Every structure is written in structure tokens, then in C-alpha cells.
Amino acid sequence: MLHSDKSLIRIRHIFQVLSVIFVILALILTFYEISTHKQEQAEETLTPAVYEHHIAFISSYSPQFYTYAEQETGLERGLFKNNINYDAFYMDSRHFGTQKDINDFYVFFKNRIKSSYPYEAVIVGDDAALEFIQAHRKELFPDTPIIFYGINNKKLAEQAGKAKNVTGYIEEEKTEDVIRTAKNILPHTKRIIGLFDDTSTGVAEQNDFYGCAGKFPEFDFVGIDTSTLTQDEFISQLEALKEGDVVIFMSCFADKDGNFYTLSERTYTIISHTDVPVLRNLNGGVGQGVLGCIYIDLDDQAERAANLTADILNGKTDIATTKVKNEALTKSIFDYNIIQKYNINPSKLSEETVFINAPEDFFDKYDIILLPGLSIIISLILFLIASVITNTLSKRTAMELRQSRDKIEESKIEMQYKAEYDDLLDIYNRRTIQERLNSTLTQESTYSVLMTDLDDFKGINEAYGNAVADDILKGFAARLKQIAKERKWVIGRFGGDEFLIMIPDVQLNETSNEVLDIVNVFSRHFPIGEETIILSVSIGISNSDGVMTPDQHITNAEVAMYEAKKRGRKCVYIYSERMKTKLREDNLIRAKLLDAFDNDGFFMLYQPQIDVNTGAVSAYEALVRMKAPGIYPGQFIPVAEQNGWIGRIGRTTTKLVVEQLAKWKEEGHELKPVSINFSSNQMSDSGYVDFLKDLLKEHDIPSKYIEIEITESLFLERTQMAESLFEKFKEMGIRLLMDDFGTGYSSLGYLTYIPVDAVKLDKSLVDNYLVDGKDTFIKDLITLIHDLDKEMIVEGVEEEWQLNRLREFGADIIQGYYFSKPISAEEAIVFKT
């Protein structure tokens, strides 16, 4: 080897080592930035493991109100660091501000605090909540410390602060600061236009607005009270504004028609119908067309209220000597784009002003990735130099020889290629891969055969055309070829968008790494112009068993693939003999169902529901069964759902129940309500309600003897179709029961608005929580249901001690095997406990 070559090799090694060092440095710097970011996030979300105090928080608004998020952030930051937990109560006074609404909230709140542990303090947010506390303080919290914040009405705050157990913070209006800023940055201003409404906050801001008129005699002050205007009238006044006007956008969310608009809706209306500068004395709207806002930082003031609460509870501060304060940080936020629109000099704004949409310089924008990126660039340069050296050495040590091929040989190879390979994808075609598997695999071989099929690829063809679809298939095939080459797989195109893959020396399952790698290949995103196509794949697998031939495994993989498609998108299914058995069973059940529909093949059982207080039967739940022996609901219901027959079963069971009620009536028995299960799959049966009406009318059965059981998920969807259905049931006088409560979403909040009369507690909650140490959850749940004026029915009661405990907790109705399993109509009507 030449001396110069040895030198080049040493230099190449040096550059390769340096390249690796710089890559490692980039990784270290990146890891450091990520770790620092995660640590900051962890510190922001830290909550205490143990709470030392428990307080109540009453908000004037709902959690969806535009300032609530920042209030909640400050409140929790102050409370959690002092180990204080809180329960939140929302008046939502903007939507429920009538005296009746306030009285209803009072009744709810009073009942709630009676059933809860005593609160050690109360934090009150905004004017409506403070007015509520003022009206009921002596009754509800005569001696409990009460701390308020965010109060616009200064007189209200000072009056409340006279009580020995009340203090807090006033939200100082920043209207004067906003007008002064307008005067400074908009020298051509002639009129100040104030937008407000007649809410408590709006009135306070209106007074403050007109109170500024004497301080700025050079301006004309014009107020627009949106609560006296319709939306169209308000828009007309906005469109009449002219050059020289400046709008002060305050609390103006109510209109003459009783509508309340969100901040985004009001901002859109204002910005869309006037071109004059718009400023705010409250947070929000910047980034949506508002020039800027100067306001009290409610995050900061809420945290101050929380810290003051902690000091009072911990004995550091005496509330009786703590005066009402006017403390909080002021924030100034302006939109740089709007500043440019009105040719405003940003330097005229205060130094604390935060600008959004402001251009960033290079170092501000990329400071986090600058050092790692620079390290990677240096590494790439060093690697490139090493590659050039390697290439130079290769050229000196070896020469590539090329042989010419005649046209006959080229034609032969081309013809052979076309016979064996797919022209489009450059992989084996169907015939070749089948021959390859049959010729290379024996019964003793260990392997897996996979059949893949793209989900809804026909839709891609129709929407984007064959050219796009072909490009997508080429991309998948190229990636599969690369993997197959690396791992010695055999791949081919089986037809259309179906690929056949043979993986040797493995027996795969759904979670095998090879399967996951194939799923990832077909989960690529394909950009098409401004759109992105996201695809998924269904996969069938057949593993060698020492018995079947490769051809049989190909067929089995195809069967498994179609089963995967039936189970939904992006599904993998392993072929087994059970599939054939399951198909035969499902076909048998399908035939039995069709026969049952045509030949009266269903009957009903009735499980009594027992009144806890009287021990008497209060109602029954109707449960459908098939007359065909050995076929149970867990078998025929899924088959009915797969074939879209649930609506037919629903009508059949309804007819049987109404006819049974008529028979009991004719026999002189006292009727009790019977509940019928209604599936979400029956929503497509638009004529069900009329069908039920006609049955009841035909048999002269009052609607009060029919109850409808609906699962929790259907109430949560709140679709127009579902709500219309519930309304029709209510108009008929039919009670609605929520079935299986506790098995799904089970959020307690939605129970306040859904039209349900009774809640059926699922057996799983009884089994898991009606035990020592956990049963207070069941008790509290029953109390809440009663507070919402709903009935509680408990399912799955099988032991006497469960009955006694539930009676103690105030449950209304019990259903379960302790009293009776589902029984025939003849037994049910005479059943007694």
C-alpha cells in the first residue's frame, strides 16, 4: 500500500471518529433540552399527594367561559402548593341569571353542602357569585372564611368586606389605561365608543367608562348598550363608525333578544363590521382582529386569593383584620399585525407589552435546536469528507468491469422478467409467488403466509384517479422489497391492492414484530397537493402446521384477511380451525333467526324489580329469548347486529310485551310497568315510536306501563336524531331509564341535562364498590342521583347483606337473583317476595 494511501486511511478514521463525537454531542444536547422541558412541565402540573384542607369555590360562570381557564390555573397553583383541595360550583350566570335560576342553584348548593364534609373556607369568583354569597352568607357560612376576587363592583366588594369573615380582591377596571394608551398611539382619535351590556359586570364597566369622560375632555364619549339592541341593530351601529373613532370592547355579550354570545362570536361580529381600531379592558380577542388589551391578570389575582386563603387557614393571617385589596398584575397584549395595519409605532407602548404575531429573528426562533443542529452539520461535513476519501481509495484499489449484452439476451431476460414479475410494482406476480412457495416449501418447513389488503383503496382510486393509486402502490411495494431483501422474505402482488408475503422460520401472531413492521409500512401518510392521504391495512395470517400445503395456507390467509376486514380497519387476524367452526355456527344462528322471525320463534322472560321500602314488585324488565334450544342472547344478539336485524328484534319484543300486558289486563291482574331495552342500533328505525303508539292503542294499554331502557352511550351522543327520539318518548308519557350506568363514560356532570327518569346501577359497580372501605362511593352516588330528582335502580343484587346495605343507603328499587331470576310471564305476574 502506498504511503499516501495509509495517510488517507488515518485521516479518514480521524474524520469518522470526529463525526461520531459530534453526533453524540448533538444527541446529548437534544436530550438535555427535552429533559429540561419535561421537568418544567412536571413542575407546572405537580399536585400534592395529601391534602390538608378542603374548601369550596363558587364561580359566577361556567368552565367554558373565556376567562375561566386562567382563573383555574392561578387558583390551583396557589391551592395545590399549600396542600388544599377544592370542590367547584358553577352558577353560569350568563346563561342562567334569572331569579329562578339563582333560586335553583341555591337549592342545589344547599343540599350539596349538607351531604358533604364541612368546608373550611369559601373562595368566590366574580360579582354574581359574591352577590349570591351576600344573600345567603349568614345562613350557609356564618363564620366560615370567605375570600373573593375578580369583583368589578367596588361598592359590592366593600360592603361584603365589612363582615368579619369576608375579604378579598377588587378587579380594578383598566378602562382609563386603555383610553390613555389610545390617546398615545392613535393621535387622530376624536370619539371613544364604549361597548357594554346590562349584566352586573357590564354595568360596572359602563360606570367606569363614563367616569373617564371628565379625565379626557378632548374626546367625545359614546356608549352602545348591546342589551338594548338586536344583533342586526348592533351591526348597523358598528357599520356607522367612522375614521377617528376608537372602540373600547368591554362586557357586551347580551343582546335585546336574550341571546348571550361567546367572546369569539362577539369579536367576530365587531371586527367584521367596523374598520376602526378596537381595544379591550379585558383579556381576549387579540389575534382575532382586536388591536390590543390592557387588563387585570386574573391568573395572578386568583393565585393571590388562594394564597390568602392558605394563610388564613394556617393561622398566619387574621381575616377579621384583613381589608379588601386592589392588588393584581396588569397585562398589556397587542397584535403586531394590527399595529402595522394602523401604522402605530410599537415603542409608544409600555415596556411590559407582549406582542403576538411579531416577527422573530433567527436566534429567537431556533435557539433550542441551534447547537444540536450545528453539531449535526459539522458531523455531516466530516462524514462527507470521510466518504470522499473512501471513494478516492476505492477508485484507486478497484475497477468496475462491464460486459456488453446482445439484444437477444436482453430480450430473453425481459420476457422472463415480464412472465415472473408485476410490471407496475417490480415484485413477483401471483403465479410466480405461488409457484415459488410450492417449489421451495415442504410440509416440514416452518413459515407464515400473510395476505394484506388496503382498507377502502377503492375510494382512493375513485377520488384521486389511477395514477395516484398506482404511485401509492409503488411506494408500498418499494418498502416491502427493501424489508424482504434484508430479512429474506418472499413477496408478491396477489391482485389489485393485495400483497402476499411469506416469512420463513416463524410462527406469527398479531403482535409479532414482523406484523407490526408490515402495518407500519402501510400506515404511511401520502401528501397529495394540499391534502394528505392516511391509509391502513387488513392482514390475514396462516401459520404452517406440518399438514396443509402452501396453496392451502394461501387460501387460509385470504380467508383470515376477509375476517380481519369484517372486524374493522387496521386489523390483523390469525387463521384457525375455529374460524370454520365459527362461520358454521353463525350461519346456523342466522338461519334460526330468520326462521324465528317468520315463525314466532321468540318469547319473553320478566325479572321483577322490588321496591326497597315496601318489598312489593314495582316493575319488570323484559328479556328476549329464542325458542330454538341451545341458542342464548349472547350468541344470537351479535349475529343480529352484524346482519342489521336488531330493529326487527326490537319491534318483535315490543309487540310481545304489549300483548302480554293486554293478556294480564284481560285476566284481571294489577299491571306494573315493564321496561324494554332499546339498542343504539335501533336509531335507524325511524318508525319505532309510531309502531309503539299503534300497539298501545290497539291493545288499550296506557303508556305509563311501558318504560324504555337506553344505554349510557346513546344519551352521551346527543345527536339530533337521539334527542328527537327522547322527546317523542316523553310526549307519550313513557319513562326513560339509563341502563348499565357505570360501564361506560359515567361522568356525573351530564346527568344534570339528559332526560332520564331513573338510573340503573350496573352489577359491576355493586360487585366492585359495595364492599367495606369503598361503599361510601355507592352511598354518595345514590345521594347525587336523588339530588337530581332521579330514581336509583340497583341491578345484580344477589345477597341479603347487599340488600340491607343498599336499603340503608337509600336505594329505591332492587333487581337481582336475590329476589328472582328472569321468569315466565305466568310466574312474574303472581310473584311476591
Coordinates of C-alpha atoms in Angstrom, one line a residue, residues 185-516:
I185 CA -50.7 55.6 19.9
L186 CA -53.7 56.9 17.9
P187 CA -53.3 60.7 17.8
H188 CA -56.2 61.2 15.4
T189 CA -58.8 59.9 17.8
K190 CA -61.9 62.0 18.2
R191 CA -64.5 59.7 19.7
I192 CA -64.3 56.9 22.3
I193 CA -67.0 54.3 21.6
G194 CA -67.8 52.0 24.6
L195 CA -69.5 48.7 24.1
F196 CA -71.2 47.2 27.2
D197 CA -74.4 45.4 28.3
D198 CA -76.7 45.4 31.3
T199 CA -75.1 42.5 33.2
S200 CA -73.5 43.2 36.6
T201 CA -70.0 43.3 35.0
G202 CA -71.3 45.4 32.1
V203 CA -72.9 47.9 34.3
A204 CA -69.8 48.3 36.4
E205 CA -67.7 48.9 33.3
Q206 CA -70.3 51.3 31.9
N207 CA -70.0 53.4 35.0
D208 CA -66.2 53.3 34.8
F209 CA -66.3 54.2 31.1
Y210 CA -68.4 57.4 31.6
G211 CA -66.4 58.2 34.7
C212 CA -63.4 58.6 32.4
A213 CA -65.1 61.3 30.3
G214 CA -64.1 64.1 32.7
K215 CA -60.4 63.0 32.6
F216 CA -60.3 63.1 28.8
P217 CA -62.3 66.3 27.7
E218 CA -60.7 66.2 24.3
F219 CA -62.7 63.1 23.3
D220 CA -66.4 62.6 22.8
F221 CA -67.7 59.5 24.8
V222 CA -70.4 57.5 23.1
G223 CA -71.8 54.3 24.7
I224 CA -73.5 51.4 23.0
D225 CA -75.6 49.2 25.3
T226 CA -75.9 45.9 23.3
S227 CA -78.6 44.6 25.7
T228 CA -80.9 47.2 24.2
L229 CA -80.2 46.2 20.6
T230 CA -80.9 43.2 18.4
Q231 CA -77.9 41.7 16.6
D232 CA -78.8 43.5 13.4
E233 CA -79.2 46.8 15.2
F234 CA -75.8 46.4 16.8
I235 CA -74.2 45.6 13.4
S236 CA -75.8 48.7 11.9
Q237 CA -74.2 50.9 14.7
L238 CA -70.8 49.2 14.1
E239 CA -71.0 49.9 10.4
A240 CA -71.8 53.5 11.1
L241 CA -68.5 54.1 12.9
K242 CA -66.0 56.3 11.0
E243 CA -62.4 57.4 11.0
G244 CA -61.3 59.0 14.2
D245 CA -63.4 56.5 16.3
V246 CA -61.8 54.1 18.7
V247 CA -63.9 51.2 20.1
I248 CA -63.5 50.0 23.7
F249 CA -64.7 46.4 23.7
M250 CA -66.0 45.7 27.2
S251 CA -68.5 43.1 28.5
C252 CA -71.2 43.3 25.8
F253 CA -72.2 39.7 25.3
A254 CA -76.0 40.1 25.8
D255 CA -78.5 41.4 23.3
K256 CA -82.1 42.6 23.2
D257 CA -83.4 39.2 22.3
G258 CA -82.0 37.5 25.3
N259 CA -79.1 35.9 23.4
F260 CA -75.6 35.5 25.0
Y261 CA -72.7 35.4 22.7
T262 CA -69.2 34.0 23.3
L263 CA -66.1 36.1 23.2
S264 CA -65.2 34.7 19.8
E265 CA -68.7 35.3 18.4
R266 CA -68.7 38.9 19.7
T267 CA -65.2 39.6 18.5
Y268 CA -66.0 38.2 15.0
T269 CA -69.2 40.4 14.8
I270 CA -67.3 43.6 15.8
I271 CA -64.2 43.0 13.7
S272 CA -66.3 42.0 10.7
H273 CA -68.4 45.2 10.7
T274 CA -66.1 48.0 11.5
D275 CA -62.6 49.0 10.4
V276 CA -61.8 51.3 13.3
P277 CA -59.3 50.3 16.0
V278 CA -60.7 48.0 18.7
L279 CA -59.2 47.9 22.2
R280 CA -60.2 45.9 25.3
N281 CA -60.0 46.5 29.0
L282 CA -60.4 42.7 29.5
N283 CA -58.5 39.7 28.2
G284 CA -59.3 38.0 24.9
G285 CA -59.8 38.9 21.2
V286 CA -56.1 39.7 20.5
G287 CA -55.2 37.6 17.5
Q288 CA -58.7 37.7 16.1
G289 CA -58.6 41.3 14.9
V290 CA -58.5 43.2 18.3
L291 CA -55.7 45.7 18.3
G292 CA -54.8 45.1 22.0
C293 CA -56.0 44.7 25.5
I294 CA -54.9 46.0 28.9
Y295 CA -56.4 44.1 31.8
I296 CA -56.0 42.8 35.3
D297 CA -54.2 39.4 35.3
L298 CA -56.9 37.1 36.8
D299 CA -54.4 34.2 36.9
D300 CA -52.4 36.3 39.3
Q301 CA -55.4 37.6 41.3
A302 CA -56.8 34.1 41.7
E303 CA -53.5 32.9 43.0
R304 CA -53.4 35.7 45.5
A305 CA -56.8 34.7 46.7
A306 CA -55.7 31.1 47.1
N307 CA -52.5 32.2 49.0
L308 CA -54.6 34.4 51.3
T309 CA -56.9 31.5 51.9
A310 CA -54.0 29.3 52.9
D311 CA -52.6 31.9 55.2
I312 CA -56.0 32.3 56.9
L313 CA -56.4 28.5 57.3
N314 CA -52.9 28.1 58.6
G315 CA -53.3 30.9 61.2
K316 CA -50.8 33.2 59.5
T317 CA -53.4 35.9 58.8
D318 CA -56.5 37.1 60.7
I319 CA -59.3 37.6 58.2
A320 CA -61.2 39.9 60.6
T321 CA -58.3 42.5 60.2
T322 CA -57.6 41.9 56.5
K323 CA -59.0 44.7 54.4
V324 CA -60.4 44.4 50.9
K325 CA -57.5 44.9 48.5
N326 CA -56.9 46.2 45.0
E327 CA -53.9 44.1 44.0
A328 CA -53.0 42.2 40.8
L329 CA -50.6 42.4 37.9
T330 CA -51.6 44.3 34.8
K331 CA -51.1 42.7 31.4
S332 CA -50.7 44.5 28.1
I333 CA -51.0 42.4 25.0
F334 CA -51.1 43.8 21.4
D335 CA -51.3 42.2 17.9
Y336 CA -48.3 43.2 15.9
N337 CA -50.1 42.7 12.6
I338 CA -52.9 45.1 13.6
I339 CA -50.3 47.6 14.9
Q340 CA -48.8 47.6 11.4
K341 CA -52.3 48.0 9.9
Y342 CA -52.9 51.3 11.7
N343 CA -49.2 52.5 11.3
I344 CA -48.6 52.5 15.1
N345 CA -45.1 52.9 16.5
P346 CA -44.7 49.9 18.9
S347 CA -42.2 51.9 21.0
K348 CA -45.1 54.1 22.2
L349 CA -46.5 51.1 24.1
S350 CA -45.3 50.2 27.6
E351 CA -42.1 48.2 28.0
E352 CA -44.2 45.3 29.6
T353 CA -46.3 44.9 26.5
V354 CA -46.3 41.4 25.0
F355 CA -46.6 41.3 21.2
I356 CA -48.2 38.4 19.3
N357 CA -47.6 37.7 15.6
A358 CA -44.3 39.7 16.0
P359 CA -41.5 38.6 13.6
E360 CA -38.9 36.5 15.3
D361 CA -35.2 36.8 14.5
F362 CA -33.2 33.7 13.6
F363 CA -31.7 33.1 17.1
D364 CA -35.0 33.6 18.9
K365 CA -36.7 31.1 16.6
Y366 CA -34.1 28.4 16.5
D367 CA -32.2 28.9 19.8
I368 CA -33.2 25.4 21.1
I369 CA -32.1 23.5 18.1
L370 CA -29.2 25.7 17.1
L371 CA -26.4 23.9 18.9
P372 CA -27.6 20.3 18.2
G373 CA -28.2 21.3 14.6
L374 CA -24.7 22.9 14.2
S375 CA -23.2 19.7 15.7
I376 CA -25.1 17.5 13.2
I377 CA -24.0 19.8 10.3
I378 CA -20.4 19.5 11.4
S379 CA -20.8 15.8 11.7
L380 CA -22.2 15.5 8.2
I381 CA -19.4 17.6 6.8
L382 CA -16.8 15.4 8.5
F383 CA -18.7 12.3 7.3
L384 CA -18.8 13.6 3.8
I385 CA -15.1 14.3 3.8
A386 CA -14.5 10.7 5.1
S387 CA -16.8 9.4 2.3
V388 CA -14.8 11.3 -0.3
I389 CA -11.6 9.8 1.0
T390 CA -13.2 6.4 1.0
N391 CA -14.4 6.9 -2.6
T392 CA -10.9 8.0 -3.7
L393 CA -9.4 4.9 -2.1
S394 CA -12.0 2.7 -3.8
K395 CA -11.2 4.2 -7.2
R396 CA -7.5 3.5 -6.7
T397 CA -7.9 -0.1 -5.5
A398 CA -10.6 -1.5 -7.7
M399 CA -12.1 -1.1 -11.2
E400 CA -15.6 -1.9 -12.3
L401 CA -15.9 -4.1 -15.4
R402 CA -19.0 -4.1 -17.5
Q403 CA -19.9 -6.7 -20.1
S404 CA -22.0 -5.9 -23.1
R405 CA -25.1 -8.0 -23.7
D406 CA -26.5 -8.6 -27.0
K407 CA -30.1 -7.8 -27.9
I408 CA -31.2 -11.4 -28.0
E409 CA -30.1 -12.0 -24.4
E410 CA -31.7 -8.7 -23.3
S411 CA -35.0 -9.7 -24.9
K412 CA -34.8 -13.1 -23.2
I413 CA -34.2 -11.6 -19.8
E414 CA -37.0 -9.0 -20.4
M415 CA -39.5 -11.7 -21.5
Q416 CA -38.6 -13.8 -18.4
Y417 CA -39.0 -10.8 -16.2
K418 CA -42.4 -9.9 -17.6
A419 CA -43.5 -13.5 -17.1
E420 CA -42.4 -13.6 -13.4
Y421 CA -42.8 -10.0 -12.2
D422 CA -45.6 -7.5 -11.9
D423 CA -45.0 -4.7 -14.5
L424 CA -46.1 -1.9 -12.2
L425 CA -44.6 -2.9 -8.8
D426 CA -41.4 -4.8 -9.8
I427 CA -42.3 -7.7 -7.5
Y428 CA -43.4 -11.3 -8.1
N429 CA -46.8 -11.7 -9.7
R430 CA -49.5 -14.0 -8.4
R431 CA -48.5 -17.1 -10.5
T432 CA -44.8 -16.8 -9.7
I433 CA -45.1 -16.4 -6.0
Q434 CA -47.5 -19.3 -5.8
E435 CA -45.1 -21.5 -7.8
R436 CA -42.1 -20.2 -5.7
L437 CA -43.8 -21.2 -2.4
N438 CA -45.0 -24.6 -3.7
S439 CA -41.5 -25.4 -5.0
T440 CA -39.4 -24.2 -2.0
L441 CA -41.6 -25.1 0.9
T442 CA -42.3 -28.6 2.2
Q443 CA -44.7 -29.9 4.9
E444 CA -41.7 -29.9 7.3
S445 CA -41.0 -26.2 6.7
T446 CA -41.8 -23.6 9.3
Y447 CA -43.2 -20.4 7.9
S448 CA -46.1 -17.9 8.0
V449 CA -48.1 -16.7 5.0
L450 CA -49.6 -13.2 5.1
M451 CA -52.3 -11.7 2.9
T452 CA -52.6 -7.9 3.1
D453 CA -55.4 -5.7 1.6
L454 CA -55.6 -1.9 1.8
D455 CA -58.6 -0.6 3.6
D456 CA -61.0 1.4 1.3
F457 CA -58.4 1.6 -1.5
K458 CA -61.3 1.6 -4.0
G459 CA -62.3 5.0 -2.6
I460 CA -58.7 6.3 -3.2
N461 CA -59.0 5.1 -6.8
E462 CA -62.3 6.8 -7.4
A463 CA -61.4 10.1 -5.6
Y464 CA -57.8 10.6 -6.9
G465 CA -57.6 8.5 -10.0
N466 CA -55.5 5.5 -11.1
A467 CA -52.2 7.4 -11.4
V468 CA -52.2 8.5 -7.8
A469 CA -53.3 5.0 -6.7
D470 CA -50.5 3.4 -8.7
D471 CA -47.9 5.7 -7.1
I472 CA -49.2 4.7 -3.7
L473 CA -48.9 1.0 -4.5
K474 CA -45.4 1.6 -5.9
G475 CA -44.3 3.2 -2.6
F476 CA -45.6 0.3 -0.6
A477 CA -44.0 -2.3 -2.9
A478 CA -40.6 -0.5 -2.8
R479 CA -40.6 -0.5 1.0
L480 CA -41.7 -4.2 1.2
K481 CA -39.0 -5.1 -1.3
Q482 CA -36.4 -3.4 0.9
I483 CA -37.6 -5.3 4.0
A484 CA -37.9 -8.6 2.1
K485 CA -34.3 -8.3 0.8
E486 CA -33.0 -7.5 4.3
R487 CA -34.9 -10.3 6.0
K488 CA -35.2 -13.0 3.3
W489 CA -38.9 -12.7 2.9
V490 CA -40.8 -13.6 -0.3
I491 CA -43.3 -11.0 -1.5
G492 CA -45.6 -10.8 -4.5
R493 CA -48.7 -8.9 -5.8
F494 CA -51.7 -11.2 -5.4
G495 CA -54.1 -8.9 -7.2
G496 CA -55.3 -5.3 -7.1
D497 CA -54.1 -3.9 -3.8
E498 CA -53.5 -7.3 -2.2
F499 CA -49.9 -8.4 -1.4
L500 CA -48.8 -12.0 -0.5
I501 CA -45.9 -12.3 1.9
M502 CA -44.1 -15.5 3.1
I503 CA -41.8 -15.1 6.2
P504 CA -39.7 -18.2 6.8
D505 CA -38.7 -19.8 10.2
V506 CA -41.5 -18.1 12.2
Q507 CA -45.0 -18.7 13.6
L508 CA -46.6 -15.2 13.8
N509 CA -49.3 -13.7 16.0
E510 CA -51.0 -10.3 16.0
T511 CA -48.2 -8.6 18.0
S512 CA -45.2 -10.1 16.3
N513 CA -42.6 -7.5 15.3
E514 CA -42.8 -8.6 11.7
V515 CA -46.5 -8.0 11.6
L516 CA -46.1 -4.6 13.3

